[in-house]
mmCIF file with all atom_site columns, C-alpha atoms (C1' of nucleotides) in Angstrom:
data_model
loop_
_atom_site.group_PDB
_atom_site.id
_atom_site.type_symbol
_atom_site.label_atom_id
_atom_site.label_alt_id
_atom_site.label_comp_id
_atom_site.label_asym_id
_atom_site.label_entity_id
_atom_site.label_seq_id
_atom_site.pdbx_PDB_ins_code
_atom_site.Cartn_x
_atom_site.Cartn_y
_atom_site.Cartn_z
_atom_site.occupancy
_atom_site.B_iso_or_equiv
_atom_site.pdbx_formal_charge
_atom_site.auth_seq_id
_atom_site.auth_comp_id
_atom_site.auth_asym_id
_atom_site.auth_atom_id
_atom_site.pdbx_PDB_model_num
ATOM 1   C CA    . UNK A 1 1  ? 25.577  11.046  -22.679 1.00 53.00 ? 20  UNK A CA    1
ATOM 2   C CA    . UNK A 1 2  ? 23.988  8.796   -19.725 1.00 49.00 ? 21  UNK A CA    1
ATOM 3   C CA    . UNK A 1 3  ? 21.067  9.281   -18.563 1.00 53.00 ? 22  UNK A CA    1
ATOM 4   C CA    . UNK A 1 4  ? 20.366  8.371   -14.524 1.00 57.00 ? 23  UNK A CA    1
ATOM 5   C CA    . UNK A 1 5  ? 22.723  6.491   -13.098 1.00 60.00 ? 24  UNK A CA    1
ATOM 6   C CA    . UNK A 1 6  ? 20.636  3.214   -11.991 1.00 62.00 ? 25  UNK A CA    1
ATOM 7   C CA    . UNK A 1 7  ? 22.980  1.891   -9.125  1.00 60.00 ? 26  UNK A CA    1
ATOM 8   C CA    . UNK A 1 8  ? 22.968  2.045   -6.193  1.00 64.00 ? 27  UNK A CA    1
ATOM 9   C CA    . UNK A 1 9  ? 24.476  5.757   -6.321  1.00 72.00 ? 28  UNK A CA    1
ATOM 10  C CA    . UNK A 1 10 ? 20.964  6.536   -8.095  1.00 82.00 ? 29  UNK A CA    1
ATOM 11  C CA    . UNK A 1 11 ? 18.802  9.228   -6.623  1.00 91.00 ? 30  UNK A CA    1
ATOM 12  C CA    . UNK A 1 12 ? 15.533  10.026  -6.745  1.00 97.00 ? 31  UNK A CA    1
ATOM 13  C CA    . UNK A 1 13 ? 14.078  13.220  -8.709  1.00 96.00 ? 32  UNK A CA    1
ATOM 14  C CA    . UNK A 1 14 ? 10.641  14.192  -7.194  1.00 95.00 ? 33  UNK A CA    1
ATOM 15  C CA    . UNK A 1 15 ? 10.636  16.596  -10.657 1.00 93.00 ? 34  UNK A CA    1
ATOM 16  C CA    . UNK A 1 16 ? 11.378  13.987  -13.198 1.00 94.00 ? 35  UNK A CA    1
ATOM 17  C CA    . UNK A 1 17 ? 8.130   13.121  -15.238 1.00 94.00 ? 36  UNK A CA    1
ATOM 18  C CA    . UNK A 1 18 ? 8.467   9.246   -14.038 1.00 96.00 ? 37  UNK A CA    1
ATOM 19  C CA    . UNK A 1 19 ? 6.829   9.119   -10.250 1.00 97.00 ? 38  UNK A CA    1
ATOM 20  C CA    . UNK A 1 20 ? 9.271   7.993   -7.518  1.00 98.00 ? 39  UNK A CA    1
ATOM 21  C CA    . UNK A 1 21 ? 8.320   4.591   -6.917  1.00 98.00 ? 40  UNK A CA    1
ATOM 22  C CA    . UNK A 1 22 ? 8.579   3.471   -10.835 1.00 98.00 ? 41  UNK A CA    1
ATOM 23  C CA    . UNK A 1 23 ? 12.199  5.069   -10.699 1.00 98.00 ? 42  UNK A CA    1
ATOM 24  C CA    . UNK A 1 24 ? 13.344  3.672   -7.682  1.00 98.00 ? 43  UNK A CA    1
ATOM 25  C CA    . UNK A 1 25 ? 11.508  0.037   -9.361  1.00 98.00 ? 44  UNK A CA    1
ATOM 26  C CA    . UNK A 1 26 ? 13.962  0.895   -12.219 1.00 97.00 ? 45  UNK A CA    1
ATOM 27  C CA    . UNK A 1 27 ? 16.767  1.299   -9.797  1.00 97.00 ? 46  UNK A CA    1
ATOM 28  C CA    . UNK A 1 28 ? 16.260  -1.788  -7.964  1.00 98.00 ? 47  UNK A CA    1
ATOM 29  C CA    . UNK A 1 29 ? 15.321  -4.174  -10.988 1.00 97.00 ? 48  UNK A CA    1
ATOM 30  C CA    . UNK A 1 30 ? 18.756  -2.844  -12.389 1.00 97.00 ? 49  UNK A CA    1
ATOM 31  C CA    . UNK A 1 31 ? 20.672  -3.781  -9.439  1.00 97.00 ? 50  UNK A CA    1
ATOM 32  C CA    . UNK A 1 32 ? 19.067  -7.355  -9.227  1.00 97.00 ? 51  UNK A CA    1
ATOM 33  C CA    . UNK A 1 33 ? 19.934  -7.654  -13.095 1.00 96.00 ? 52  UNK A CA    1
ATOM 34  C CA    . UNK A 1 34 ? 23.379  -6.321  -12.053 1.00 96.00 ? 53  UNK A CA    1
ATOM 35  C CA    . UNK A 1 35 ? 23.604  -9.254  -9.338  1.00 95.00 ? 54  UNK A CA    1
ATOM 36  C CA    . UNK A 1 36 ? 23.474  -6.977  -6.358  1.00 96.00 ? 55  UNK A CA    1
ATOM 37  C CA    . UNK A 1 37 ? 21.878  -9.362  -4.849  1.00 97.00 ? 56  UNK A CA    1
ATOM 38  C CA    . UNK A 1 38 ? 21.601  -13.337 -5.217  1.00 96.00 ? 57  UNK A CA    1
ATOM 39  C CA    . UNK A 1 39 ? 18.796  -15.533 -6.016  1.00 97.00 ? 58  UNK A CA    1
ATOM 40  C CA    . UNK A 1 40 ? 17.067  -15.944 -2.725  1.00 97.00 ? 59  UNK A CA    1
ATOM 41  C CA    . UNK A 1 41 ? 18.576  -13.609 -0.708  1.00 97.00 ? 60  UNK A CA    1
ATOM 42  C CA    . UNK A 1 42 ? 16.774  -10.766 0.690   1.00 98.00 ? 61  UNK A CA    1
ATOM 43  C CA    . UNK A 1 43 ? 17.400  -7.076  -0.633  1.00 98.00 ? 62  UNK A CA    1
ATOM 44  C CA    . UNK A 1 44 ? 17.765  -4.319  1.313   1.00 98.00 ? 63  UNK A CA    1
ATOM 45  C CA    . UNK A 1 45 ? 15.014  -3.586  3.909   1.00 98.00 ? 64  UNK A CA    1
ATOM 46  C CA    . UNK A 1 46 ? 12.363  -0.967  3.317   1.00 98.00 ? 65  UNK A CA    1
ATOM 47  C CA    . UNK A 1 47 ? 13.869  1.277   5.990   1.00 98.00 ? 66  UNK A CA    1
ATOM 48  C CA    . UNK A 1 48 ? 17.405  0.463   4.282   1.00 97.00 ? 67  UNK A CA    1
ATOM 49  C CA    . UNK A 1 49 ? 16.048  1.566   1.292   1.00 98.00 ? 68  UNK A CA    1
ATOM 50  C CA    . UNK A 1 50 ? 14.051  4.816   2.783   1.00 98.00 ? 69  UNK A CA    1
ATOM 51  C CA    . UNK A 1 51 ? 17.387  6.038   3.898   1.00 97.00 ? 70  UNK A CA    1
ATOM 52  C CA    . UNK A 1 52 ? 19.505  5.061   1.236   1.00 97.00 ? 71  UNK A CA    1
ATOM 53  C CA    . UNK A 1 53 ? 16.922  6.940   -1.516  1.00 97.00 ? 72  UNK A CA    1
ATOM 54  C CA    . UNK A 1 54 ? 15.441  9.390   0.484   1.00 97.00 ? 73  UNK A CA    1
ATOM 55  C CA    . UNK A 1 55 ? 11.790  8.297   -0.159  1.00 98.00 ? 74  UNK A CA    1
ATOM 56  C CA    . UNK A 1 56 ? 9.016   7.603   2.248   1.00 98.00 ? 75  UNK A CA    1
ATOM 57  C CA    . UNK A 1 57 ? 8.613   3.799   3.193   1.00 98.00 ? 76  UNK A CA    1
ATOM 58  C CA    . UNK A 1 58 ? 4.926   3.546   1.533   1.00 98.00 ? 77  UNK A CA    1
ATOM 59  C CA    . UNK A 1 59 ? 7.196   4.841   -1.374  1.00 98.00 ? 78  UNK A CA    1
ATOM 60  C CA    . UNK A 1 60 ? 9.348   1.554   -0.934  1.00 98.00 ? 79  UNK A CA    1
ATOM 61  C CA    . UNK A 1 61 ? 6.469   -0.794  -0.620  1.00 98.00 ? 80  UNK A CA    1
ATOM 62  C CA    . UNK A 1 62 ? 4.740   0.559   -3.540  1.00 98.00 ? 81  UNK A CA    1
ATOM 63  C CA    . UNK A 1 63 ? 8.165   -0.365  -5.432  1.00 98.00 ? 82  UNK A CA    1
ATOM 64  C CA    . UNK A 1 64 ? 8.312   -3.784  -4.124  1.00 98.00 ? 83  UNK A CA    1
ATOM 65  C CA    . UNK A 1 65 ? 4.545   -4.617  -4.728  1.00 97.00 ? 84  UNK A CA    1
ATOM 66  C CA    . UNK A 1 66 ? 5.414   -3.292  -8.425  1.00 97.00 ? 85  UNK A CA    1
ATOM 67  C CA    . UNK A 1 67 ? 8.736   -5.674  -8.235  1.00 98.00 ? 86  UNK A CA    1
ATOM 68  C CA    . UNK A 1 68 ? 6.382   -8.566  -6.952  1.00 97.00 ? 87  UNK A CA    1
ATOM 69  C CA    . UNK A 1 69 ? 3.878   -8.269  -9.564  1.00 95.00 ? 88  UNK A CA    1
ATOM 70  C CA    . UNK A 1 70 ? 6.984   -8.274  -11.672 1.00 96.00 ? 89  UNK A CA    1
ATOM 71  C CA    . UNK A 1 71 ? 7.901   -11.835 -10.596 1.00 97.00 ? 90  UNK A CA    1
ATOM 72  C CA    . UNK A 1 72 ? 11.151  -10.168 -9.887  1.00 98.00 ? 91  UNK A CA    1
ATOM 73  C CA    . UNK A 1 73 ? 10.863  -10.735 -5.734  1.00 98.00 ? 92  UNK A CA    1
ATOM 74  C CA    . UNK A 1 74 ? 8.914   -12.735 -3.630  1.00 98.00 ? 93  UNK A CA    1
ATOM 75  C CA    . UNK A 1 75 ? 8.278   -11.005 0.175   1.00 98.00 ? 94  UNK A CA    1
ATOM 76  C CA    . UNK A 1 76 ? 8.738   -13.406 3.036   1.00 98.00 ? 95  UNK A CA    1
ATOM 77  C CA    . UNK A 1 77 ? 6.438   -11.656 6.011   1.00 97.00 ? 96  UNK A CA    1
ATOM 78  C CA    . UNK A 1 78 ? 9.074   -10.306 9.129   1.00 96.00 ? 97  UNK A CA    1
ATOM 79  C CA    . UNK A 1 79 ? 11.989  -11.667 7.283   1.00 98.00 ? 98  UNK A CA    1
ATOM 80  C CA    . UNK A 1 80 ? 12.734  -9.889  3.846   1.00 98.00 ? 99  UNK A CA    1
ATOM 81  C CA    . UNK A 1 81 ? 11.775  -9.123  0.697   1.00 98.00 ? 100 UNK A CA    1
ATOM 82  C CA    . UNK A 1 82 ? 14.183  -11.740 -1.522  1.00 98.00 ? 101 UNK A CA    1
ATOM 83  C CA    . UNK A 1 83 ? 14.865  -11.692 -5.134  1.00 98.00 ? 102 UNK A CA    1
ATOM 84  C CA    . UNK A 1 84 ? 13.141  -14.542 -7.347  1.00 97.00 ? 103 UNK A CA    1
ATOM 85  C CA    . UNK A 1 85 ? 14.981  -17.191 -9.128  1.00 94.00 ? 104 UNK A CA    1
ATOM 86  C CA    . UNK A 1 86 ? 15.010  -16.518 -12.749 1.00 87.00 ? 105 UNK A CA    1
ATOM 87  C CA    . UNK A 1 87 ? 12.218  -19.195 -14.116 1.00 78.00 ? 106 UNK A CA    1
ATOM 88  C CA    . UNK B 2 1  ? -27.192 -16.331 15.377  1.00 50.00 ? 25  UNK B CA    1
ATOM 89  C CA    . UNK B 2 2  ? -26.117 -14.715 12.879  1.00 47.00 ? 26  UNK B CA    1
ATOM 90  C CA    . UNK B 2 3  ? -22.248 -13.214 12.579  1.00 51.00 ? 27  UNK B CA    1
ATOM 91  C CA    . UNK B 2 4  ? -21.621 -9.815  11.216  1.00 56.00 ? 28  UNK B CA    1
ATOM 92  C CA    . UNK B 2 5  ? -23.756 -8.296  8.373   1.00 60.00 ? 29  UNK B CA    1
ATOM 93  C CA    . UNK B 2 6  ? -22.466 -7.934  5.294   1.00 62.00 ? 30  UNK B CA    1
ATOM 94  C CA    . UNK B 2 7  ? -24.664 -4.978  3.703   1.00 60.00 ? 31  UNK B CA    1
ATOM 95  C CA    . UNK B 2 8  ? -24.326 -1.347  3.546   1.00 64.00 ? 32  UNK B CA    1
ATOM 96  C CA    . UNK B 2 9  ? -25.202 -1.134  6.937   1.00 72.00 ? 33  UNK B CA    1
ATOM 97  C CA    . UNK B 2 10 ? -22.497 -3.382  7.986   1.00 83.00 ? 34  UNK B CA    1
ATOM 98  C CA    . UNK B 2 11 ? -19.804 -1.808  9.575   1.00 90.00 ? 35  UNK B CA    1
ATOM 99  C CA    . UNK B 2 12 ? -16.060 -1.917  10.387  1.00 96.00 ? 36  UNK B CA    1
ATOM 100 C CA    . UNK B 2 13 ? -14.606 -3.215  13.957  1.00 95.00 ? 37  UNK B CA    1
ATOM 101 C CA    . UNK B 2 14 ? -11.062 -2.496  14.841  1.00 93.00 ? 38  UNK B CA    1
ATOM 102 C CA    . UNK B 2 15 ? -10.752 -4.953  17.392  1.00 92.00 ? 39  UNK B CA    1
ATOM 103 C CA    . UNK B 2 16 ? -11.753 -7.671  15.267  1.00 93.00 ? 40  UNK B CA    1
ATOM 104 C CA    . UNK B 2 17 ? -9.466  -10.470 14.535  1.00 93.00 ? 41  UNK B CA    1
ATOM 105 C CA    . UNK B 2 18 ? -9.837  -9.557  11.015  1.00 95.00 ? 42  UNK B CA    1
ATOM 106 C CA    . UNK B 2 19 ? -7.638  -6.443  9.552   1.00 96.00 ? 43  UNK B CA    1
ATOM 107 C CA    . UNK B 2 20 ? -10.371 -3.846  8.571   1.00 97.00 ? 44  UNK B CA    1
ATOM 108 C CA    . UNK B 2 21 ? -9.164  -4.043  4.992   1.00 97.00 ? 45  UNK B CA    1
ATOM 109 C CA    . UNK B 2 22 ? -10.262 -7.152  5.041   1.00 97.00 ? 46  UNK B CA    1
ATOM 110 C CA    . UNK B 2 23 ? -13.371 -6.869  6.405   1.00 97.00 ? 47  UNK B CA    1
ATOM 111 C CA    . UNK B 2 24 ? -14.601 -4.437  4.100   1.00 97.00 ? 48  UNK B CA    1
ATOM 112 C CA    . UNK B 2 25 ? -13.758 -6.873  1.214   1.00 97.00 ? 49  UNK B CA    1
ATOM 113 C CA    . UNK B 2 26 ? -15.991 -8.951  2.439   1.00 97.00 ? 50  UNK B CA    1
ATOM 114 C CA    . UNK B 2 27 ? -18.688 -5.981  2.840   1.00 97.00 ? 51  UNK B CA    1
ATOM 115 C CA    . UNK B 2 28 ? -18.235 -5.391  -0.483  1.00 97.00 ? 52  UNK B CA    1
ATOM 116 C CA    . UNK B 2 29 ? -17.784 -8.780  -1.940  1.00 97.00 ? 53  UNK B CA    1
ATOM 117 C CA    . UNK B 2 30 ? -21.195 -9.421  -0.109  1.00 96.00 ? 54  UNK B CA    1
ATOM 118 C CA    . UNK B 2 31 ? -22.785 -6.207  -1.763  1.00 96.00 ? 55  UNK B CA    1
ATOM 119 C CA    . UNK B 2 32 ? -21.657 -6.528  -5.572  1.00 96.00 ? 56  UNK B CA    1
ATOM 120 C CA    . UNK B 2 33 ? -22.999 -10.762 -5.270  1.00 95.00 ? 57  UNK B CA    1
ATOM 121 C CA    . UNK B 2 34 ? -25.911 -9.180  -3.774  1.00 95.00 ? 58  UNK B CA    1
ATOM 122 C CA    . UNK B 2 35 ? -26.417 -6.674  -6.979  1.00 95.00 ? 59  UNK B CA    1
ATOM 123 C CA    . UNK B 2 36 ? -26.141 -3.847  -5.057  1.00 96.00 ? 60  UNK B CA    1
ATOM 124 C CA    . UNK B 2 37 ? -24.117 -2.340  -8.191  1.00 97.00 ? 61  UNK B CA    1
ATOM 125 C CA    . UNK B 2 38 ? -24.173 -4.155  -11.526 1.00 96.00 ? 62  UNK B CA    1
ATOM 126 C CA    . UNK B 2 39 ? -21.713 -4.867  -13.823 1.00 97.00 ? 63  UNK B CA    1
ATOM 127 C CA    . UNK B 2 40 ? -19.712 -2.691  -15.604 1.00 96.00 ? 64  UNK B CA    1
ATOM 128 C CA    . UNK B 2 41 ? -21.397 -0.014  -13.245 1.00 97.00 ? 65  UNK B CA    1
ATOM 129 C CA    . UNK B 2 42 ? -19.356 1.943   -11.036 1.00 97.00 ? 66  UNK B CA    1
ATOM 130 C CA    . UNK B 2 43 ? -19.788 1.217   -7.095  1.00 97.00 ? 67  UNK B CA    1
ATOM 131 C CA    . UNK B 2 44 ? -19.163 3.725   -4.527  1.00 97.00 ? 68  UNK B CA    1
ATOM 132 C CA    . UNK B 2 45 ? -16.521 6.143   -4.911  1.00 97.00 ? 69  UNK B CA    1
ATOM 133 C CA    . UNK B 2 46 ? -13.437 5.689   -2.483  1.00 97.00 ? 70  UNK B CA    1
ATOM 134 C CA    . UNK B 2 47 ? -14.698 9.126   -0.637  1.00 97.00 ? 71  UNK B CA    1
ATOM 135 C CA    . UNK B 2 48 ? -18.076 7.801   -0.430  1.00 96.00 ? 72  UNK B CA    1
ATOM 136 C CA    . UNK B 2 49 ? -16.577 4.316   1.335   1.00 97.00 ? 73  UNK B CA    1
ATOM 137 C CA    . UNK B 2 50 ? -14.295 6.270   3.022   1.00 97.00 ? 74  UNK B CA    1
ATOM 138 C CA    . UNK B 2 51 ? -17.507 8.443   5.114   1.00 96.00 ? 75  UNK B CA    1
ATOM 139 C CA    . UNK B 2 52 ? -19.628 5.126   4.707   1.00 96.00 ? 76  UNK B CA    1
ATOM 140 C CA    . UNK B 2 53 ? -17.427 2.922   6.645   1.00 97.00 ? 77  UNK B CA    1
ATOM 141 C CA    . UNK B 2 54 ? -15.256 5.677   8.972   1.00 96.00 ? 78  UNK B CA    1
ATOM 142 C CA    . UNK B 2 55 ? -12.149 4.244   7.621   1.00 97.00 ? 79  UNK B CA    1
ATOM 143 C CA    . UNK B 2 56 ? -8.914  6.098   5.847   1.00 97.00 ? 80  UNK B CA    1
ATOM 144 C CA    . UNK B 2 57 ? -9.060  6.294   2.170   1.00 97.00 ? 81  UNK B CA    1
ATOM 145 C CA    . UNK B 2 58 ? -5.925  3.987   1.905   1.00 97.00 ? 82  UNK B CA    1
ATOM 146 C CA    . UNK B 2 59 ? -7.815  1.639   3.702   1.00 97.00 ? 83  UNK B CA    1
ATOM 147 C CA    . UNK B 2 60 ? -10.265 1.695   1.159   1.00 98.00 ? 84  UNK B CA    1
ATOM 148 C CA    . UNK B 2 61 ? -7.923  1.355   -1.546  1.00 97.00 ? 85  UNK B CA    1
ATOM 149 C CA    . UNK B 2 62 ? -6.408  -1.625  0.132   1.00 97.00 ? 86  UNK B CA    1
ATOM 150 C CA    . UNK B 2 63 ? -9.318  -3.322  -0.133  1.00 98.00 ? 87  UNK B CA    1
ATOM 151 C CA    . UNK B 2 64 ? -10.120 -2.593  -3.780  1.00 98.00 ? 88  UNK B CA    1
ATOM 152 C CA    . UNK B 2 65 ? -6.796  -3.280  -4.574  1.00 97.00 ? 89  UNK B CA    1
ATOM 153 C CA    . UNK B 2 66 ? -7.263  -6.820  -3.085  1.00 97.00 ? 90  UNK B CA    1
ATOM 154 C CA    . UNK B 2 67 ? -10.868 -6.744  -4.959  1.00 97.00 ? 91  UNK B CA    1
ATOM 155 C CA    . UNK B 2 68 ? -9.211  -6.479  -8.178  1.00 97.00 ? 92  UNK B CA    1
ATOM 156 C CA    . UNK B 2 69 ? -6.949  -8.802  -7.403  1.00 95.00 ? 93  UNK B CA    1
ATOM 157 C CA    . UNK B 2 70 ? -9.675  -11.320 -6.733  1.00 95.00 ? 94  UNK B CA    1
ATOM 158 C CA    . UNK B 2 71 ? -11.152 -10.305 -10.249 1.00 96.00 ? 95  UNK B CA    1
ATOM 159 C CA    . UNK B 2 72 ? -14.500 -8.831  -8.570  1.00 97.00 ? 96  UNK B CA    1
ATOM 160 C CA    . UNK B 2 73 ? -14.026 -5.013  -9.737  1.00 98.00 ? 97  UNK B CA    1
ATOM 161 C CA    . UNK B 2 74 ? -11.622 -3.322  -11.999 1.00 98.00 ? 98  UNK B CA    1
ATOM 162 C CA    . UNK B 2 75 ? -10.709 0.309   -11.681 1.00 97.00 ? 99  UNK B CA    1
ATOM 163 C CA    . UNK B 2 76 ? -10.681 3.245   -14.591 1.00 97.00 ? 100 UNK B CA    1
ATOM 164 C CA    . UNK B 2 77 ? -8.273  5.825   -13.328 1.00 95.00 ? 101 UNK B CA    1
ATOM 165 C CA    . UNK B 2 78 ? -10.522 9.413   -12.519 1.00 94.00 ? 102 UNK B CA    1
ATOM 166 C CA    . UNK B 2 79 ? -13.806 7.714   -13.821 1.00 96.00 ? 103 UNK B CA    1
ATOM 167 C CA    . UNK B 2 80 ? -14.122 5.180   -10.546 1.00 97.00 ? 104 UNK B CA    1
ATOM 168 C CA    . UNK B 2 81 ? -14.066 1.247   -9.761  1.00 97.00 ? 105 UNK B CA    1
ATOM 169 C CA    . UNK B 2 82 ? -16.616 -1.058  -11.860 1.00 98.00 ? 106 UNK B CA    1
ATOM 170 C CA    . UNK B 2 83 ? -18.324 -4.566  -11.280 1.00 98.00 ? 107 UNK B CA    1
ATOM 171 C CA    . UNK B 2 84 ? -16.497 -6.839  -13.133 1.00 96.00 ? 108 UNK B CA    1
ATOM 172 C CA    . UNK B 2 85 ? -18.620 -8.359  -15.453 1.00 93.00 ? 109 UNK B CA    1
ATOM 173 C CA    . UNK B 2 86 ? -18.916 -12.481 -15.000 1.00 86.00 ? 110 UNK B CA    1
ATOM 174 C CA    . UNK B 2 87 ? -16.738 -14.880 -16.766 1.00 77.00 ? 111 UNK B CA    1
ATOM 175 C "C1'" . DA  C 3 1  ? 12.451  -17.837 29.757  1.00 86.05 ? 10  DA  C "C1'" 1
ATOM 176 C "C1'" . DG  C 3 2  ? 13.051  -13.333 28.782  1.00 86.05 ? 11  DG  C "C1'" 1
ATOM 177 C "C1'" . DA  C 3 3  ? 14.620  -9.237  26.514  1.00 86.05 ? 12  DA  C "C1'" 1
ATOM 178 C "C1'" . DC  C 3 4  ? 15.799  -7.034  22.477  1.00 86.05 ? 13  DC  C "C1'" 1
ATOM 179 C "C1'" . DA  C 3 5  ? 16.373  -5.496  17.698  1.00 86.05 ? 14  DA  C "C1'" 1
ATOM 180 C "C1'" . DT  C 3 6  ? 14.856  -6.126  13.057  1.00 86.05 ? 15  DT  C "C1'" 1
ATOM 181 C "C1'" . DT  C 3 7  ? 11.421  -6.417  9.481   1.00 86.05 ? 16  DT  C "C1'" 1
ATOM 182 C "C1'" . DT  C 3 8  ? 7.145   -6.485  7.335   1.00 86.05 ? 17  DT  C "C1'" 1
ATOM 183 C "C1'" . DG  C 3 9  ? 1.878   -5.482  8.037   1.00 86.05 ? 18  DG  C "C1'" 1
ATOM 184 C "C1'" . DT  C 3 10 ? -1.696  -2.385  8.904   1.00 86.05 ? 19  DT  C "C1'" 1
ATOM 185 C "C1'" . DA  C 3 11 ? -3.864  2.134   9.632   1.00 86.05 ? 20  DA  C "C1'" 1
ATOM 186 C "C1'" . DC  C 3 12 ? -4.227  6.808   10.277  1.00 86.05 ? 21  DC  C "C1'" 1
ATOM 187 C "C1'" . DG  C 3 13 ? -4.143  11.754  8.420   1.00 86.05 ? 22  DG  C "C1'" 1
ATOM 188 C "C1'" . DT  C 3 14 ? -2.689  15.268  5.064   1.00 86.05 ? 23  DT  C "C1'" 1
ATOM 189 C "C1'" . DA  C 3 15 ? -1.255  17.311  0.801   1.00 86.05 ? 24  DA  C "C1'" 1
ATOM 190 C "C1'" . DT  C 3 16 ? -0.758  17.746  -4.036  1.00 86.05 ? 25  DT  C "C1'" 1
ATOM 191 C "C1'" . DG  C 3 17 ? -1.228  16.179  -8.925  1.00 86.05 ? 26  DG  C "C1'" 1
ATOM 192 C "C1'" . DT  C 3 18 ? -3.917  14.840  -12.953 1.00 86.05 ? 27  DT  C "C1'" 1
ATOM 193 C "C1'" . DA  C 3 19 ? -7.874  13.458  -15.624 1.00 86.05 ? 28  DA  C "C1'" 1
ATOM 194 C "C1'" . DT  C 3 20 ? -12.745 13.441  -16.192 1.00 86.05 ? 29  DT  C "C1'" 1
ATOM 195 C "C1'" . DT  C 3 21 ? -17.281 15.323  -15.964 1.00 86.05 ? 30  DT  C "C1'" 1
ATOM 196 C "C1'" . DA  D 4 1  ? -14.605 27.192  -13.998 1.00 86.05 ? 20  DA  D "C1'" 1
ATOM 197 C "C1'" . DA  D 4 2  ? -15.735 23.970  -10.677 1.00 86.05 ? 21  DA  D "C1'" 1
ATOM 198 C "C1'" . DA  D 4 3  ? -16.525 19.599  -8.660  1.00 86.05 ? 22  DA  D "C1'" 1
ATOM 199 C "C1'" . DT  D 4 4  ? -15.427 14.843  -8.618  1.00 86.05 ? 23  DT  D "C1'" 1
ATOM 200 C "C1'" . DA  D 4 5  ? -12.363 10.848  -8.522  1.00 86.05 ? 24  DA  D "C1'" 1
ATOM 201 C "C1'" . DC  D 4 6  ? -8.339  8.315   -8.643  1.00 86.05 ? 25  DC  D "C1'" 1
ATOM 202 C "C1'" . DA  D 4 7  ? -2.824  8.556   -8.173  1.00 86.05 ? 26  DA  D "C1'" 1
ATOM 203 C "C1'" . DT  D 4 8  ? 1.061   9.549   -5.682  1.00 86.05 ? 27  DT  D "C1'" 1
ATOM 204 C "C1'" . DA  D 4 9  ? 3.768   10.884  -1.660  1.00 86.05 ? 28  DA  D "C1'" 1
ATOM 205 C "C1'" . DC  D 4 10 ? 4.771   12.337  2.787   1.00 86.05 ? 29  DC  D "C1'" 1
ATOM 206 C "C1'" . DG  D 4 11 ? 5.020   11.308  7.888   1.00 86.05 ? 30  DG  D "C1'" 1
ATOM 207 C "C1'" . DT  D 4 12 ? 3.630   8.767   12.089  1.00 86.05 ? 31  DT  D "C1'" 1
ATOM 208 C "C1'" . DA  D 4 13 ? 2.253   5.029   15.021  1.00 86.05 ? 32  DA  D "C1'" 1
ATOM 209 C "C1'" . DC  D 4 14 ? 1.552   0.580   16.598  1.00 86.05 ? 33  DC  D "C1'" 1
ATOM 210 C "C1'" . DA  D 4 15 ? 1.090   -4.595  15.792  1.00 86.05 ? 34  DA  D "C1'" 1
ATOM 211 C "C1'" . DA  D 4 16 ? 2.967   -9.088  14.877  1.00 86.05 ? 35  DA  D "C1'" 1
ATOM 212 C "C1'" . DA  D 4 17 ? 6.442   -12.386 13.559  1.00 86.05 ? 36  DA  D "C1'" 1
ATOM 213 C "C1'" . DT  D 4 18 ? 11.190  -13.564 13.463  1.00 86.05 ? 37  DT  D "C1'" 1
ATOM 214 C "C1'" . DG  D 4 19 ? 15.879  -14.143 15.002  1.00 86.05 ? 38  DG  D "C1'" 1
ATOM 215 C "C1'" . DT  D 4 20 ? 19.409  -13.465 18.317  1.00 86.05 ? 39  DT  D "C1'" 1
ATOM 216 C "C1'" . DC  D 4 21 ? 21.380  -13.053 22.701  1.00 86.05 ? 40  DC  D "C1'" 1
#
DNA sequence: AGACATTTGTACGTATGTATT
DNA sequence: AAATACATACGTACAAATGTC
């Protein structure tokens, strides 16, 4: 049936055809569509997110440059990385 | 007088105030207004900037990241980056 | 004031993959 | 087949700004 699970139980598959950081941008713009996380409130942090997916944190920050571009997030330097208000 | 060049023979500081990324947009900025490469012409490969300016390769591709940004170059994937043509 | 932890920013080097020439 | 060039990913280190105590 299902195909990856895009929660927050998701994992990463270095051997999948789709390169880490576009799965894990997958992941996350699922769990912001899921309301994870509120309008203006910061995800998790790139370290929270290294050791919750198992990547490398240039990994993470290509995702959230990708989720930027996106208009999905908006990165507030030394504070967060917060998700965009829809609009 | 004058400041820092801004030719090929410029080169990068680290103890600037400016992030070396940075400065080596401007280097380049300077070059492709200068017609050092023309338009729709490929300029320097990444390896080439990389021994050019003794900086890391993900320096470089910081900067032409923030190049195309800016609209100045645009990259074909395996074939190299290109002078954006004006207008 | 000062110390501290947290978080993003920058930079390095290395390795491997993939497409083009 | 080989060389070239960009793409992705890893790990490490330090800097700078922020917030808290």
């Amino acid at each position: 049936m299902q195909g990856e699970p895009l929660g927050p139980e998701a994992e990463i598959d270095h051997d999948a055809p789709l390169v880490p950081y576009r799965q894990l941008a997958q992941i996350l713009t699922a769990r912001i569509h899921r309301g994870d996380w509120q309008p203006d409130r910061p995800i998790a942090s790139e370290n929270q997110l290294v050791q919750e997916y198992g990547i490398a944190r240039s990994t993470v920050r290509r995702t959230i440059a990708l989720l930027v571009e996106d208009g999905l997030v908006y990165v507030v330097p030394h504070r967060g990385t917060f998700v965009q208000k829809p609009e």
